[in-house]
PDB file of C-alpha atoms in Angstrom:
ATOM      1  CA  MET X  93     -45.032  46.859  60.803  1.00 44.00           C
ATOM      2  CA  GLU X  94     -42.214  48.799  62.314  1.00 46.00           C
ATOM      3  CA  ASN X  95     -38.513  48.123  60.881  1.00 49.00           C
ATOM      4  CA  GLN X  96     -36.873  45.845  63.787  1.00 57.00           C
ATOM      5  CA  THR X  97     -33.258  46.050  63.872  1.00 68.00           C
ATOM      6  CA  VAL X  98     -31.930  42.245  64.725  1.00 71.00           C
ATOM      7  CA  THR X  99     -28.209  42.047  65.767  1.00 76.00           C
ATOM      8  CA  ILE X 100     -26.528  38.617  66.422  1.00 78.00           C
ATOM      9  CA  GLU X 101     -25.854  39.693  69.842  1.00 80.00           C
ATOM     10  CA  LYS X 102     -29.647  40.345  70.884  1.00 80.00           C
ATOM     11  CA  VAL X 103     -30.431  36.631  69.232  1.00 80.00           C
ATOM     12  CA  LEU X 104     -27.612  34.722  70.975  1.00 82.00           C
ATOM     13  CA  ASN X 105     -28.456  36.366  74.315  1.00 84.00           C
ATOM     14  CA  LEU X 106     -32.169  35.733  73.986  1.00 84.00           C
ATOM     15  CA  ALA X 107     -31.130  31.835  72.993  1.00 84.00           C
ATOM     16  CA  ALA X 108     -29.107  31.692  76.041  1.00 84.00           C
ATOM     17  CA  GLN X 109     -31.976  32.552  78.187  1.00 86.00           C
ATOM     18  CA  LEU X 110     -34.391  30.479  76.439  1.00 84.00           C
ATOM     19  CA  GLY X 111     -31.838  27.609  76.988  1.00 81.00           C
ATOM     20  CA  ALA X 112     -31.439  28.376  80.470  1.00 84.00           C
ATOM     21  CA  ILE X 113     -35.338  27.764  81.319  1.00 83.00           C
ATOM     22  CA  GLY X 114     -35.434  24.729  79.291  1.00 75.00           C
ATOM     23  CA  LYS X 115     -38.204  23.245  76.909  1.00 76.00           C
ATOM     24  CA  ASP X 116     -40.891  22.814  79.649  1.00 81.00           C
ATOM     25  CA  ALA X 117     -40.837  26.211  80.881  1.00 87.00           C
ATOM     26  CA  ASN X 118     -44.650  27.436  81.162  1.00 90.00           C
ATOM     27  CA  GLN X 119     -46.411  30.536  79.552  1.00 92.00           C
ATOM     28  CA  ILE X 120     -45.394  32.883  82.408  1.00 91.00           C
ATOM     29  CA  GLN X 121     -41.935  31.705  82.586  1.00 91.00           C
ATOM     30  CA  ILE X 122     -41.485  32.255  78.607  1.00 92.00           C
ATOM     31  CA  GLN X 123     -43.220  35.819  78.811  1.00 92.00           C
ATOM     32  CA  GLU X 124     -40.844  36.980  81.466  1.00 91.00           C
ATOM     33  CA  VAL X 125     -37.564  35.875  79.254  1.00 91.00           C
ATOM     34  CA  ILE X 126     -39.264  36.916  75.534  1.00 92.00           C
ATOM     35  CA  ALA X 127     -40.661  40.678  77.244  1.00 92.00           C
ATOM     36  CA  GLY X 128     -39.308  43.483  74.996  1.00 89.00           C
ATOM     37  CA  HIS X 129     -38.266  41.345  72.401  1.00 90.00           C
ATOM     38  CA  SER X 130     -39.931  41.345  68.928  1.00 91.00           C
ATOM     39  CA  LEU X 131     -41.332  38.077  67.113  1.00 93.00           C
ATOM     40  CA  ILE X 132     -38.218  38.993  64.709  1.00 91.00           C
ATOM     41  CA  GLU X 133     -35.784  38.343  67.378  1.00 89.00           C
ATOM     42  CA  ILE X 134     -37.480  35.217  69.038  1.00 91.00           C
ATOM     43  CA  ALA X 135     -37.890  33.646  65.576  1.00 89.00           C
ATOM     44  CA  ALA X 136     -34.380  34.489  64.741  1.00 86.00           C
ATOM     45  CA  VAL X 137     -33.422  32.465  67.686  1.00 84.00           C
ATOM     46  CA  ASN X 138     -34.447  29.413  65.451  1.00 71.00           C
ATOM     47  CA  THR X 139     -32.505  30.420  62.294  1.00 54.00           C
ATOM     48  CA  HIS X 140     -29.517  31.924  63.729  1.00 45.00           C
ATOM     49  CA  GLY X 141     -29.401  31.139  67.596  1.00 42.00           C
ATOM     50  CA  GLU X 142     -27.872  27.880  69.296  1.00 43.00           C
ATOM     51  CA  ASN X 143     -29.349  24.348  68.480  1.00 45.00           C
ATOM     52  CA  ILE X 144     -32.316  24.960  70.637  1.00 50.00           C
ATOM     53  CA  ILE X 145     -35.312  24.628  68.162  1.00 50.00           C
ATOM     54  CA  GLY X 146     -37.922  23.338  70.523  1.00 55.00           C
ATOM     55  CA  SER X 147     -37.086  26.048  73.073  1.00 77.00           C
ATOM     56  CA  SER X 148     -37.333  28.742  70.197  1.00 86.00           C
ATOM     57  CA  GLU X 149     -40.570  27.607  68.704  1.00 90.00           C
ATOM     58  CA  ARG X 150     -42.353  27.389  72.353  1.00 92.00           C
ATOM     59  CA  ALA X 151     -41.114  30.914  72.829  1.00 93.00           C
ATOM     60  CA  VAL X 152     -42.680  31.623  69.454  1.00 95.00           C
ATOM     61  CA  ALA X 153     -46.079  30.147  70.730  1.00 95.00           C
ATOM     62  CA  ALA X 154     -45.930  32.253  74.055  1.00 95.00           C
ATOM     63  CA  TRP X 155     -45.695  35.563  72.021  1.00 96.00           C
ATOM     64  CA  PHE X 156     -48.679  34.395  69.749  1.00 97.00           C
ATOM     65  CA  ASN X 157     -50.644  33.438  73.317  1.00 95.00           C
ATOM     66  CA  GLU X 158     -49.731  37.157  74.870  1.00 94.00           C
ATOM     67  CA  LYS X 159     -50.753  38.866  71.697  1.00 95.00           C
ATOM     68  CA  TYR X 160     -53.771  36.723  70.967  1.00 96.00           C
ATOM     69  CA  PRO X 161     -55.082  35.549  74.224  1.00 95.00           C
ATOM     70  CA  PRO X 162     -56.480  32.215  74.436  1.00 94.00           C
ATOM     71  CA  SER X 163     -60.387  32.075  74.434  1.00 93.00           C
ATOM     72  CA  VAL X 164     -62.774  29.264  75.717  1.00 92.00           C
ATOM     73  CA  THR X 165     -65.432  30.597  73.235  1.00 91.00           C
ATOM     74  CA  GLU X 166     -63.846  32.107  69.918  1.00 92.00           C
ATOM     75  CA  LEU X 167     -61.353  30.097  67.342  1.00 94.00           C
ATOM     76  CA  ASN X 168     -58.005  30.400  68.661  1.00 96.00           C
ATOM     77  CA  TRP X 169     -54.758  31.262  66.437  1.00 97.00           C
ATOM     78  CA  PHE X 170     -53.509  28.024  67.388  1.00 96.00           C
ATOM     79  CA  GLU X 171     -56.648  26.248  66.018  1.00 95.00           C
ATOM     80  CA  THR X 172     -56.477  28.191  62.717  1.00 95.00           C
ATOM     81  CA  LYS X 173     -55.698  25.896  59.391  1.00 92.00           C
ATOM     82  CA  HIS X 174     -53.568  26.576  56.703  1.00 87.00           C
ATOM     83  CA  GLY X 175     -55.403  28.310  53.982  1.00 86.00           C
ATOM     84  CA  ASP X 176     -58.685  28.772  55.691  1.00 89.00           C
ATOM     85  CA  LYS X 177     -60.553  32.577  55.773  1.00 91.00           C
ATOM     86  CA  THR X 178     -61.564  32.738  59.209  1.00 94.00           C
ATOM     87  CA  ASP X 179     -61.269  36.308  61.007  1.00 95.00           C
ATOM     88  CA  MET X 180     -58.626  34.814  63.293  1.00 95.00           C
ATOM     89  CA  SER X 181     -56.424  33.632  60.139  1.00 95.00           C
ATOM     90  CA  LYS X 182     -56.900  37.039  58.735  1.00 95.00           C
ATOM     91  CA  LEU X 183     -56.007  38.897  62.061  1.00 96.00           C
ATOM     92  CA  ILE X 184     -52.432  36.698  62.547  1.00 97.00           C
ATOM     93  CA  ALA X 185     -51.895  36.801  58.642  1.00 96.00           C
ATOM     94  CA  GLY X 186     -49.246  39.535  58.881  1.00 96.00           C
ATOM     95  CA  ASP X 187     -47.515  38.055  61.939  1.00 96.00           C
ATOM     96  CA  LYS X 188     -47.237  34.714  60.141  1.00 95.00           C
ATOM     97  CA  ARG X 189     -45.644  36.478  57.211  1.00 94.00           C
ATOM     98  CA  GLU X 190     -42.900  38.063  59.431  1.00 93.00           C
ATOM     99  CA  LEU X 191     -42.574  34.766  61.043  1.00 93.00           C
ATOM    100  CA  TYR X 192     -42.079  32.801  57.641  1.00 94.00           C
ATOM    101  CA  THR X 193     -39.868  35.517  56.180  1.00 92.00           C
ATOM    102  CA  THR X 194     -37.196  35.360  59.277  1.00 89.00           C
ATOM    103  CA  TRP X 195     -37.469  31.611  59.516  1.00 88.00           C
ATOM    104  CA  LYS X 196     -36.546  31.214  55.756  1.00 86.00           C
ATOM    105  CA  SER X 197     -37.486  27.850  55.895  1.00 85.00           C
ATOM    106  CA  SER X 198     -38.713  25.443  52.830  1.00 88.00           C
ATOM    107  CA  ASN X 199     -41.163  23.729  55.362  1.00 90.00           C
ATOM    108  CA  ASN X 200     -42.995  26.678  57.173  1.00 92.00           C
ATOM    109  CA  SER X 201     -46.338  25.239  57.353  1.00 93.00           C
ATOM    110  CA  THR X 202     -44.764  22.351  59.268  1.00 92.00           C
ATOM    111  CA  LYS X 203     -43.141  24.520  61.531  1.00 92.00           C
ATOM    112  CA  PHE X 204     -45.974  26.517  62.167  1.00 95.00           C
ATOM    113  CA  GLU X 205     -48.108  23.608  63.130  1.00 95.00           C
ATOM    114  CA  ARG X 206     -45.740  22.754  65.511  1.00 93.00           C
ATOM    115  CA  VAL X 207     -46.089  26.299  67.063  1.00 95.00           C
ATOM    116  CA  GLN X 208     -49.637  25.897  67.245  1.00 96.00           C
ATOM    117  CA  LYS X 209     -49.320  22.721  69.035  1.00 95.00           C
ATOM    118  CA  TYR X 210     -46.824  24.318  71.698  1.00 94.00           C
ATOM    119  CA  GLY X 211     -49.379  27.245  71.893  1.00 96.00           C
ATOM    120  CA  SER X 212     -52.194  24.965  72.669  1.00 95.00           C
ATOM    121  CA  GLU X 213     -50.169  23.341  75.440  1.00 94.00           C
ATOM    122  CA  LEU X 214     -48.816  26.542  76.991  1.00 94.00           C
ATOM    123  CA  ALA X 215     -52.662  27.908  76.845  1.00 94.00           C
ATOM    124  CA  ARG X 216     -54.216  25.157  78.620  1.00 92.00           C
ATOM    125  CA  ASP X 217     -53.992  26.127  82.204  1.00 89.00           C
ATOM    126  CA  ASN X 218     -55.320  29.408  81.105  1.00 90.00           C
ATOM    127  CA  LEU X 219     -58.433  27.912  79.524  1.00 92.00           C
ATOM    128  CA  LEU X 220     -59.076  25.713  82.495  1.00 90.00           C
ATOM    129  CA  ALA X 221     -59.484  28.782  84.383  1.00 89.00           C
ATOM    130  CA  GLN X 222     -61.667  30.563  82.279  1.00 91.00           C
ATOM    131  CA  ILE X 223     -63.671  27.297  81.943  1.00 90.00           C
ATOM    132  CA  ALA X 224     -63.657  27.091  85.792  1.00 88.00           C
ATOM    133  CA  ALA X 225     -65.107  30.831  85.572  1.00 88.00           C
ATOM    134  CA  LEU X 226     -68.328  29.923  83.750  1.00 88.00           C
ATOM    135  CA  PRO X 227     -71.447  28.902  85.166  1.00 89.00           C
ATOM    136  CA  GLU X 228     -71.398  25.133  85.885  1.00 87.00           C
ATOM    137  CA  ASP X 229     -74.058  24.281  83.541  1.00 89.00           C
ATOM    138  CA  GLU X 230     -72.004  25.653  81.091  1.00 89.00           C
ATOM    139  CA  ARG X 231     -68.617  23.901  81.836  1.00 88.00           C
ATOM    140  CA  GLU X 232     -69.223  20.551  80.353  1.00 89.00           C
ATOM    141  CA  ALA X 233     -69.918  21.493  76.704  1.00 90.00           C
ATOM    142  CA  ALA X 234     -66.955  24.181  77.309  1.00 89.00           C
ATOM    143  CA  TYR X 235     -64.650  21.158  78.037  1.00 89.00           C
ATOM    144  CA  LEU X 236     -65.627  19.066  74.997  1.00 89.00           C
ATOM    145  CA  ASP X 237     -65.360  22.335  72.516  1.00 88.00           C
ATOM    146  CA  ASN X 238     -61.541  22.856  73.798  1.00 89.00           C
ATOM    147  CA  ASN X 239     -60.818  19.296  73.905  1.00 87.00           C
ATOM    148  CA  LEU X 240     -59.767  19.450  77.632  1.00 87.00           C
ATOM    149  CA  SER X 241     -60.769  17.569  80.398  1.00 80.00           C
ATOM    150  CA  PRO X 242     -61.622  18.929  84.148  1.00 74.00           C
ATOM    151  CA  VAL X 243     -58.402  19.151  86.751  1.00 59.00           C
ATOM    152  CA  GLU X 244     -58.895  15.760  88.858  1.00 46.00           C
ATOM    153  CA  GLN X 245     -60.254  16.497  91.909  1.00 44.00           C
ATOM    154  CA  PRO X 246     -58.652  15.618  95.061  1.00 42.00           C
ATOM    155  CA  LYS X 247     -60.306  12.050  96.580  1.00 44.00           C
ATOM    156  CA  GLU X 248     -61.993  12.643  99.837  1.00 45.00           C
ATOM    157  CA  GLU X 249     -60.818   9.797 102.750  1.00 46.00           C
ATOM    158  CA  ALA X 250     -63.183   9.036 105.425  1.00 44.00           C
ATOM    159  CA  PRO X 251     -60.985   9.797 109.082  1.00 44.00           C
ATOM    160  CA  SER X 252     -59.594   6.704 110.160  1.00 44.00           C
ATOM    161  CA  THR X 253     -60.751   7.405 113.630  1.00 45.00           C
ATOM    162  CA  GLY X 254     -62.917   4.445 113.883  1.00 47.00           C
ATOM    163  CA  GLY X 255     -66.029   6.656 114.378  1.00 45.00           C
ATOM    164  CA  THR X 256     -68.787   7.773 112.054  1.00 44.00           C
ATOM    165  CA  PRO X 257     -67.004  10.041 109.135  1.00 44.00           C
ATOM    166  CA  SER X 258     -67.864  13.752 109.759  1.00 43.00           C
ATOM    167  CA  ARG X 259     -70.053  14.864 106.842  1.00 41.00           C
ATOM    168  CA  ASN X 260     -69.507  18.510 108.106  1.00 46.00           C
ATOM    169  CA  ARG X 261     -65.778  18.571 107.990  1.00 47.00           C
ATOM    170  CA  ASP X 262     -65.822  16.852 104.366  1.00 65.00           C
ATOM    171  CA  LEU X 263     -68.177  19.462 103.440  1.00 73.00           C
ATOM    172  CA  TYR X 264     -66.035  22.405 104.466  1.00 79.00           C
ATOM    173  CA  GLU X 265     -62.781  20.941 103.051  1.00 80.00           C
ATOM    174  CA  ARG X 266     -64.367  20.593  99.719  1.00 76.00           C
ATOM    175  CA  ASN X 267     -65.681  23.935  99.902  1.00 80.00           C
ATOM    176  CA  VAL X 268     -62.003  25.605 100.821  1.00 84.00           C
ATOM    177  CA  ILE X 269     -60.533  23.164  98.195  1.00 82.00           C
ATOM    178  CA  GLU X 270     -63.052  24.263  95.365  1.00 79.00           C
ATOM    179  CA  LEU X 271     -63.116  27.832  95.962  1.00 84.00           C
ATOM    180  CA  GLY X 272     -59.416  28.101  96.578  1.00 84.00           C
ATOM    181  CA  ARG X 273     -58.776  26.707  92.997  1.00 82.00           C
ATOM    182  CA  LEU X 274     -61.292  29.145  91.697  1.00 82.00           C
ATOM    183  CA  TYR X 275     -59.805  31.914  93.628  1.00 86.00           C
ATOM    184  CA  ARG X 276     -56.329  31.220  92.611  1.00 86.00           C
ATOM    185  CA  ALA X 277     -57.305  31.010  88.868  1.00 81.00           C
ATOM    186  CA  LEU X 278     -59.120  34.379  89.095  1.00 82.00           C
ATOM    187  CA  ASN X 279     -56.278  35.999  90.761  1.00 81.00           C
ATOM    188  CA  SER X 280     -53.533  34.468  88.967  1.00 79.00           C
ATOM    189  CA  ALA X 281     -50.901  37.062  86.692  1.00 77.00           C
ATOM    190  CA  GLU X 282     -51.650  34.914  83.907  1.00 71.00           C
ATOM    191  CA  ASN X 283     -55.240  35.351  83.809  1.00 73.00           C
ATOM    192  CA  ASP X 284     -55.159  39.020  84.778  1.00 75.00           C
ATOM    193  CA  PRO X 285     -54.999  40.128  81.036  1.00 75.00           C
ATOM    194  CA  VAL X 286     -57.551  37.641  80.056  1.00 74.00           C
ATOM    195  CA  ILE X 287     -59.897  38.818  82.488  1.00 79.00           C
ATOM    196  CA  LYS X 288     -59.615  42.656  81.619  1.00 78.00           C
ATOM    197  CA  ALA X 289     -60.071  41.895  78.218  1.00 76.00           C
ATOM    198  CA  HIS X 290     -63.118  39.517  78.639  1.00 77.00           C
ATOM    199  CA  ALA X 291     -66.397  40.634  77.242  1.00 76.00           C
ATOM    200  CA  LYS X 292     -67.501  39.189  80.696  1.00 77.00           C
ATOM    201  CA  LYS X 293     -64.956  41.335  82.788  1.00 79.00           C
ATOM    202  CA  LYS X 294     -67.589  42.742  85.455  1.00 83.00           C
ATOM    203  CA  GLU X 295     -69.095  39.314  85.693  1.00 78.00           C
ATOM    204  CA  LEU X 296     -66.058  37.790  86.459  1.00 80.00           C
ATOM    205  CA  GLU X 297     -64.776  40.305  88.722  1.00 83.00           C
ATOM    206  CA  ALA X 298     -68.027  39.984  90.787  1.00 81.00           C
ATOM    207  CA  VAL X 299     -67.234  36.153  90.825  1.00 82.00           C
ATOM    208  CA  LEU X 300     -63.833  36.877  92.488  1.00 84.00           C
ATOM    209  CA  LEU X 301     -65.613  39.328  94.980  1.00 86.00           C
ATOM    210  CA  HIS X 302     -67.900  36.447  96.007  1.00 83.00           C
ATOM    211  CA  VAL X 303     -65.252  33.819  95.763  1.00 83.00           C
ATOM    212  CA  THR X 304     -63.066  35.991  98.321  1.00 88.00           C
ATOM    213  CA  ASN X 305     -65.637  36.737 100.431  1.00 86.00           C
ATOM    214  CA  GLY X 306     -66.421  32.667 100.737  1.00 85.00           C
ATOM    215  CA  LEU X 307     -62.929  32.064 101.614  1.00 87.00           C
ATOM    216  CA  LYS X 308     -63.129  34.507 104.111  1.00 89.00           C
ATOM    217  CA  ALA X 309     -66.007  33.088 106.018  1.00 86.00           C
ATOM    218  CA  LEU X 310     -64.418  29.883 105.773  1.00 87.00           C
ATOM    219  CA  GLY X 311     -61.529  31.269 107.806  1.00 90.00           C
ATOM    220  CA  ALA X 312     -59.144  30.527 104.553  1.00 90.00           C
ATOM    221  CA  PRO X 313     -55.964  32.654 104.107  1.00 92.00           C
ATOM    222  CA  LEU X 314     -56.014  34.514 100.858  1.00 90.00           C
ATOM    223  CA  GLU X 315     -52.173  34.821 100.291  1.00 89.00           C
ATOM    224  CA  ASP X 316     -51.831  32.518  97.600  1.00 86.00           C
ATOM    225  CA  SER X 317     -48.774  30.580  98.888  1.00 86.00           C
ATOM    226  CA  ASP X 318     -50.507  30.423 102.255  1.00 87.00           C
ATOM    227  CA  LEU X 319     -53.546  29.237 100.516  1.00 88.00           C
ATOM    228  CA  LYS X 320     -52.157  26.322  98.395  1.00 86.00           C
ATOM    229  CA  THR X 321     -50.698  25.312 101.491  1.00 87.00           C
ATOM    230  CA  PHE X 322     -53.788  25.282 103.443  1.00 87.00           C
ATOM    231  CA  MET X 323     -55.703  23.400 100.565  1.00 83.00           C
ATOM    232  CA  GLU X 324     -52.916  20.791 100.412  1.00 80.00           C
ATOM    233  CA  SER X 325     -53.128  20.164 104.222  1.00 83.00           C
ATOM    234  CA  LEU X 326     -56.815  19.605 104.187  1.00 77.00           C
ATOM    235  CA  ALA X 327     -56.550  17.401 100.647  1.00 70.00           C
ATOM    236  CA  LYS X 328     -54.425  15.296 102.447  1.00 65.00           C
ATOM    237  CA  ARG X 329     -56.778  14.480 105.432  1.00 61.00           C
TER     238      ARG X 329
END
């Protein structure tokens, strides 16, 4: 471990930034704030900074999520148990020691369990995106293994024209919405490092190419904000 110089100015500045984004900030928002800060500095907010313990512990969780990217097929750092001998527990042991030393708390284990809970919450969207990229016949097992539920799909409503519902139009809308969700997940900045580090990197990139071509064939926009608006307009029909 490199020696880190932690000053009260750095800690108070980070505390102010974490307080500004609030306790409901997501992984990406927290990563932007803690970028360039060491684990010691982030943990020191809890000990020496202002009274924003919840935000500080979520920031620690975001740091761990960035260093140890969440996976739907492997044991995650936030799933490890105190005293177990798993490879992941051994991998994070050094960072945990640094964290505990900085906290200087009599209940370090309890604090770390809270951090793990925050880590699981912050990783949820990432994990859902990974599951969505799996072959369809593998998704149900992945949801169960990771204690997750699929994102609720928009309900299709029959046109209120009084005529016979158009099955072709419903099928078109459903394809745009489902492919759009998968495209946005695979193309998101949060999932980019996950895909690059994934054992199935080439397969995921191939899926993204096919999904992109599918959306083009359907005449859907590919710019994220435009695609989101287009999907929402179809879901409301």
